[in-house]
PDB file of C-alpha atoms and ligand atoms in Angstrom:
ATOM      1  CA  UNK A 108       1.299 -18.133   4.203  1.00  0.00           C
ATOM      2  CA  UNK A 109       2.495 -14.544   4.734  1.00  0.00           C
ATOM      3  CA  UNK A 110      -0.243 -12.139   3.051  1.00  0.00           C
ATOM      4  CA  UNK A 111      -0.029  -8.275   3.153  1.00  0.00           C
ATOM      5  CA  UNK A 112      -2.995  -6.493   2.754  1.00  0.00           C
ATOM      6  CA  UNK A 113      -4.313  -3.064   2.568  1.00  0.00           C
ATOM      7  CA  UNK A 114      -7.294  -0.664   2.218  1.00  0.00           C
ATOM      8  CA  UNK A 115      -8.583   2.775   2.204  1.00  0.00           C
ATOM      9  CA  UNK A 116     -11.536   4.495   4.023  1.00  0.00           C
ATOM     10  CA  UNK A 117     -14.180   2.459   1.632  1.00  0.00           C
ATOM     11  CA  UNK A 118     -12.565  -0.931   2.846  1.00  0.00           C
ATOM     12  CA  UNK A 119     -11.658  -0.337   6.355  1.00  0.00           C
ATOM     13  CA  UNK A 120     -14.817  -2.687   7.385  1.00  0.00           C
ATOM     14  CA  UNK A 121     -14.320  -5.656   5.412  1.00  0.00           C
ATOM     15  CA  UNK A 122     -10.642  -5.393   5.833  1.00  0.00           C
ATOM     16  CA  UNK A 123     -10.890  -5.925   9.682  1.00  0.00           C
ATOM     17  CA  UNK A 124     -13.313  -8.856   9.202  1.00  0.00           C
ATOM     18  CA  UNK A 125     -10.745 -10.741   6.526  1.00  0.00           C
ATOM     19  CA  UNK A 126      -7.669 -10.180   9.030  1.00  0.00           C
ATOM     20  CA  UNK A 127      -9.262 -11.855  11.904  1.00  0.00           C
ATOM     21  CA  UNK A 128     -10.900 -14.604   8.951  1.00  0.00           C
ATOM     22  CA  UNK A 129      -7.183 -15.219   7.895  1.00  0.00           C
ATOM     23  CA  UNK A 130      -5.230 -15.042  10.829  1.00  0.00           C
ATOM     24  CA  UNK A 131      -7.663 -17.502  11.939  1.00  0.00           C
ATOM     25  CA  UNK A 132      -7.128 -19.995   9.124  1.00  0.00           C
ATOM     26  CA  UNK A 133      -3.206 -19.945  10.633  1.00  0.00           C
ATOM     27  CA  UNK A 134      -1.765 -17.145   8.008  1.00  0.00           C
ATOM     28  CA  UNK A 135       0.463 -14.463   8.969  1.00  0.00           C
ATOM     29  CA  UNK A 136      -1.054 -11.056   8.189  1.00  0.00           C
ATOM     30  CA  UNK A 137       0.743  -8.101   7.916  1.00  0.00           C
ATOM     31  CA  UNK A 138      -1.761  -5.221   7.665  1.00  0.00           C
ATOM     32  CA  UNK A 139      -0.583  -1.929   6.302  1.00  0.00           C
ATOM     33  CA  UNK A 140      -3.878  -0.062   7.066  1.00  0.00           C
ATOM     34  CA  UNK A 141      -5.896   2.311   6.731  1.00  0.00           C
ATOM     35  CA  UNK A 142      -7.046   1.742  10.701  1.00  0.00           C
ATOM     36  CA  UNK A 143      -9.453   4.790  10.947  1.00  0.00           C
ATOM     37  CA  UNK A 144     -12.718   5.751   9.022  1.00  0.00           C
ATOM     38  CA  UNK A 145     -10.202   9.248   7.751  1.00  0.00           C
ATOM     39  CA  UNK A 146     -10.688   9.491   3.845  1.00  0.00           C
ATOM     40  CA  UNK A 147      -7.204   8.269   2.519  1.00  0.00           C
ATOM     41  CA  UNK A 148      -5.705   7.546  -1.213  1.00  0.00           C
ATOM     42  CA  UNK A 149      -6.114   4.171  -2.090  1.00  0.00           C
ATOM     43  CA  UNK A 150      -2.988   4.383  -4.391  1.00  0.00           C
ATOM     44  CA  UNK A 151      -0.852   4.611  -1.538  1.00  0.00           C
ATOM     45  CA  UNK A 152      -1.985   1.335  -0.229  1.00  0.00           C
ATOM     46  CA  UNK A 153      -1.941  -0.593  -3.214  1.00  0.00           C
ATOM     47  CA  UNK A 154       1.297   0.709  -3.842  1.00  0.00           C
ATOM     48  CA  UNK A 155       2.549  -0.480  -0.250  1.00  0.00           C
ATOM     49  CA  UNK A 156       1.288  -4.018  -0.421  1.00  0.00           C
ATOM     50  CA  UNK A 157       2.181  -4.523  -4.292  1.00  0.00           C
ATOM     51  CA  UNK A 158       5.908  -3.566  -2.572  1.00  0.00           C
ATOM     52  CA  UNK A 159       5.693  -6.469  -0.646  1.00  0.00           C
ATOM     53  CA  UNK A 160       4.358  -8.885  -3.196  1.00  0.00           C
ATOM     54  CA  UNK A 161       7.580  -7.912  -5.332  1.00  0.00           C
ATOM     55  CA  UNK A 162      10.177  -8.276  -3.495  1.00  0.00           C
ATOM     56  CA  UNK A 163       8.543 -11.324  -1.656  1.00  0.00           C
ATOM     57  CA  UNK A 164       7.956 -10.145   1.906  1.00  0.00           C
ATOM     58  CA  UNK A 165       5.181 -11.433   1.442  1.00  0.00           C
ATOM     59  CA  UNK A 166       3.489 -14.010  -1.264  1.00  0.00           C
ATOM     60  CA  UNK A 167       0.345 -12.694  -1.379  1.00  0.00           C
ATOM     61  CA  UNK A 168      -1.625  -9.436  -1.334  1.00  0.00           C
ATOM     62  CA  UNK A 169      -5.087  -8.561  -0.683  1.00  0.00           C
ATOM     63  CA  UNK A 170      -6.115  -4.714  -1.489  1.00  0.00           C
ATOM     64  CA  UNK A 171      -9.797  -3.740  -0.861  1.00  0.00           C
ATOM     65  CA  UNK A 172     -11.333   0.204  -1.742  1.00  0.00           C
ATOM     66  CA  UNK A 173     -15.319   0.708  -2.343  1.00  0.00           C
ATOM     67  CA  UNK A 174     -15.189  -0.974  -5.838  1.00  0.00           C
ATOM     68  CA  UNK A 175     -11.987  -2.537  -5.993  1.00  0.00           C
ATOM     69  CA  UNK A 176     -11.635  -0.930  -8.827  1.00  0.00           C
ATOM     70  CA  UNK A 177      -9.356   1.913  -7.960  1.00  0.00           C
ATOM     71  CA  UNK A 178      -7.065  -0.633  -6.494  1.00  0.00           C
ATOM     72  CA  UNK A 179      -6.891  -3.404  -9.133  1.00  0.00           C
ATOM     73  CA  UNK A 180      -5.903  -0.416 -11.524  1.00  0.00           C
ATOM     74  CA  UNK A 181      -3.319   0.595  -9.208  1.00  0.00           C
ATOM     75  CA  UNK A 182      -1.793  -2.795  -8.460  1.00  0.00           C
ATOM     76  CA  UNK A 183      -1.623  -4.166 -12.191  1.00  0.00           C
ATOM     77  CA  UNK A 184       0.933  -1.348 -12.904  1.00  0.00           C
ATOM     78  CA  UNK A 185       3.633  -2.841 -10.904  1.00  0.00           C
ATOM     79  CA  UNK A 186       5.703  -5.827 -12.741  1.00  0.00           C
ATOM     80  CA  UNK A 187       4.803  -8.980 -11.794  1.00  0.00           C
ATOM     81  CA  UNK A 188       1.964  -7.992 -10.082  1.00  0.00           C
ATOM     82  CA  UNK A 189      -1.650 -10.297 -11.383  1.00  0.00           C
ATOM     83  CA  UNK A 190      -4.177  -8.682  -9.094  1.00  0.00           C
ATOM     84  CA  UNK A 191      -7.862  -9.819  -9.867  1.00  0.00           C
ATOM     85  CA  UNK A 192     -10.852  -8.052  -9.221  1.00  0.00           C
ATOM     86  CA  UNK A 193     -12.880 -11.060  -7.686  1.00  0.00           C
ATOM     87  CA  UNK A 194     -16.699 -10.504  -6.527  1.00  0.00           C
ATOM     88  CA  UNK A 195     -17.750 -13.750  -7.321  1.00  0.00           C
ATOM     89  CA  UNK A 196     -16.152 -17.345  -6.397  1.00  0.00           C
ATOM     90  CA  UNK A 197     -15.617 -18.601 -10.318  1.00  0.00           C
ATOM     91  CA  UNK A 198     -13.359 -15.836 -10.939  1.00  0.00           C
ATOM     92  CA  UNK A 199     -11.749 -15.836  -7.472  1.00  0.00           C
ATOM     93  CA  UNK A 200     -10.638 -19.463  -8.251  1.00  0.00           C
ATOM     94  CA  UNK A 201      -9.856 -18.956 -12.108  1.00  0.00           C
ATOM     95  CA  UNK A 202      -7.704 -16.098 -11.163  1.00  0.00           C
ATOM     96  CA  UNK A 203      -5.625 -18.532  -9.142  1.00  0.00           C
ATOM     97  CA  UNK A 204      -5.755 -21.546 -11.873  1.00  0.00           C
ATOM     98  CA  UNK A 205      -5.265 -19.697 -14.764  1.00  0.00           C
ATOM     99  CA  UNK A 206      -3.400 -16.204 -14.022  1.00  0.00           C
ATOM    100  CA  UNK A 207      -1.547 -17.062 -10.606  1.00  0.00           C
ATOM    101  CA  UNK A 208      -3.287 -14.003  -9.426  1.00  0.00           C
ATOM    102  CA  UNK A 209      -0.739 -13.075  -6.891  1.00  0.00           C
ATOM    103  CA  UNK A 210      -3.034  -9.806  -5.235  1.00  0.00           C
ATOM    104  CA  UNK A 211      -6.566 -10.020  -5.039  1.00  0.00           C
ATOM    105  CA  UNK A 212      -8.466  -6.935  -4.792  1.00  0.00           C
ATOM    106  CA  UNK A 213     -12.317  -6.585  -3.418  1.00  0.00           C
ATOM    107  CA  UNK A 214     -15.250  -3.966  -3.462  1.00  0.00           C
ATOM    108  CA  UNK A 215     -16.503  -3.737   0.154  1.00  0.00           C
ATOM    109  CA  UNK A 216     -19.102  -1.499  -1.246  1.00  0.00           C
ATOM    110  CA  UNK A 217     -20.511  -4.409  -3.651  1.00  0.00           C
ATOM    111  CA  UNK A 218     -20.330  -7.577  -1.533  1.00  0.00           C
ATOM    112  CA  UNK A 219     -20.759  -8.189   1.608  1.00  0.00           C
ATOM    113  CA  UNK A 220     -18.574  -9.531   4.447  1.00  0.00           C
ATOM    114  CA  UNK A 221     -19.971 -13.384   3.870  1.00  0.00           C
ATOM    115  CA  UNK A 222     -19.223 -13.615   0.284  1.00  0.00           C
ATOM    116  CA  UNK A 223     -16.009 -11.803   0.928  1.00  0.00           C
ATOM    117  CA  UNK A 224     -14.564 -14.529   3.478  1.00  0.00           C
ATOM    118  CA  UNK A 225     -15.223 -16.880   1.102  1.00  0.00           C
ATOM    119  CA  UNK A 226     -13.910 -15.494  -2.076  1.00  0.00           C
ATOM    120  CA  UNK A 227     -10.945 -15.009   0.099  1.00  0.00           C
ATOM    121  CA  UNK A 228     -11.100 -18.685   1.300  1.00  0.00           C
ATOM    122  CA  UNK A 229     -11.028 -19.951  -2.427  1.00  0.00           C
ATOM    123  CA  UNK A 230      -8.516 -17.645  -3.052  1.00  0.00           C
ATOM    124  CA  UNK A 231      -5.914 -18.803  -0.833  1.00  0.00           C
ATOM    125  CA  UNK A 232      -6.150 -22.151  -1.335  1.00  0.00           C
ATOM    126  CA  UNK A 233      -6.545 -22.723  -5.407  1.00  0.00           C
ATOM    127  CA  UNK A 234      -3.027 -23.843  -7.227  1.00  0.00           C
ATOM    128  CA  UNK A 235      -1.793 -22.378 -10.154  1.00  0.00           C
ATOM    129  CA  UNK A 236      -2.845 -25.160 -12.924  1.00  0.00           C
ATOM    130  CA  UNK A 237       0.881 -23.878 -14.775  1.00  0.00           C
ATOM    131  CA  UNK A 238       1.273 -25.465 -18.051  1.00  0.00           C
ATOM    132  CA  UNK A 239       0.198 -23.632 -20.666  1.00  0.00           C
ATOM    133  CA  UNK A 240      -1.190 -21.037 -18.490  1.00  0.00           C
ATOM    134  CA  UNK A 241       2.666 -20.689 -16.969  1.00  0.00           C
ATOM    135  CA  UNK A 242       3.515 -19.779 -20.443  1.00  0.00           C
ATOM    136  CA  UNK A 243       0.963 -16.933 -21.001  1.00  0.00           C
ATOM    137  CA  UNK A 244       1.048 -15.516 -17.871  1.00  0.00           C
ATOM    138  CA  UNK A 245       5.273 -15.296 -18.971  1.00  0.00           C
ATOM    139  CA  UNK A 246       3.975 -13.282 -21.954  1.00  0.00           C
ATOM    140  CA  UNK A 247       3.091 -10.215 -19.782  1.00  0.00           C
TER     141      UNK A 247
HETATM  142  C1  RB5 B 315     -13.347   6.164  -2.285  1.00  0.00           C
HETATM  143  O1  RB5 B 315     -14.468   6.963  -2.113  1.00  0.00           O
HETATM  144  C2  RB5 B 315     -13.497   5.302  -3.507  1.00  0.00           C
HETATM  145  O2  RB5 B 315     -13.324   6.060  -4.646  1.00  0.00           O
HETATM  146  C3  RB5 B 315     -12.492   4.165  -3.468  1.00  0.00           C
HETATM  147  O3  RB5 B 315     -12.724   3.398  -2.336  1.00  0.00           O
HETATM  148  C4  RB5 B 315     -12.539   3.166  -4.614  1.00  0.00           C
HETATM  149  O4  RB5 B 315     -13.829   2.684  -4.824  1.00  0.00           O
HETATM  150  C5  RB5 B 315     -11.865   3.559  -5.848  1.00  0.00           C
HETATM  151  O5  RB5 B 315     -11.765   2.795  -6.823  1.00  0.00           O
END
């Protein structure tokens, strides 16, 4: 699958680590950056990769900031962008079944790198149920 993803200063880390984790797994990553420890805006990024998403460069994004928080506010803006703020693997995999969660957004400075791979690992592979979730995520 071709997934952009993006980060600021707060992410840089954890970024790096899920690259190499997906590119691994056989995905094709396009990384917009940030690529140096220089404090950045994390609008900027989320902006960049929520580009992507929309006009289907790529099918999936992945934005992470310190909380995740900044991003996921960022990313929801743009239409028919789902991004999910996932630190946990129930949500991760709900946010696929239920709300086609088409950018996933982390908090590298609230989990750590091993529960991060495998949120993301969940995360890429869960289907979108559809049926009547198809028709409420059509309501927004
Ligand atoms: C940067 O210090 C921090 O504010 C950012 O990474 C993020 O947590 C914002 O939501």
């Amino acid at each position: 699958m071709k997934v952009v993803i993006g980060c600021d200063h707060g992410g840089l880390l954890l970024k790096n680590g899920i690259v190499a984790l997906l590119q691994g797994l056989g995905h094709q990553i396009e990384d917009v950056g940030t690529f140096t420890n220089d404090s950045v805006d994390y609008p900027e990024f989320a902006k960049t990769v929520c580009a992507k998403v929309q006009d289907g460069t790529c099918e999936r994004g992945i934005l992470i900031c310190g909380t995740g928080i900044g991003m996921s506010m960022v990313a929801n803006r743009f239409e028919g962008i789902r991004a999910a703020l996932c630190h946990e693997l129930f949500t991760a995999r709900m946010s696929r079944e239920h709300n086609d969660a088409n950018v996933l957004c982390l908090g590298a400075r609230v989990i750590g790198p091993g529960l991060a791979d495998e949120i993301v690992r969940v995360w890429m592979t869960t289907e979108f149920a559809g049926g009547r979730h198809l028709k409420r995520i059509e309501m927004f």
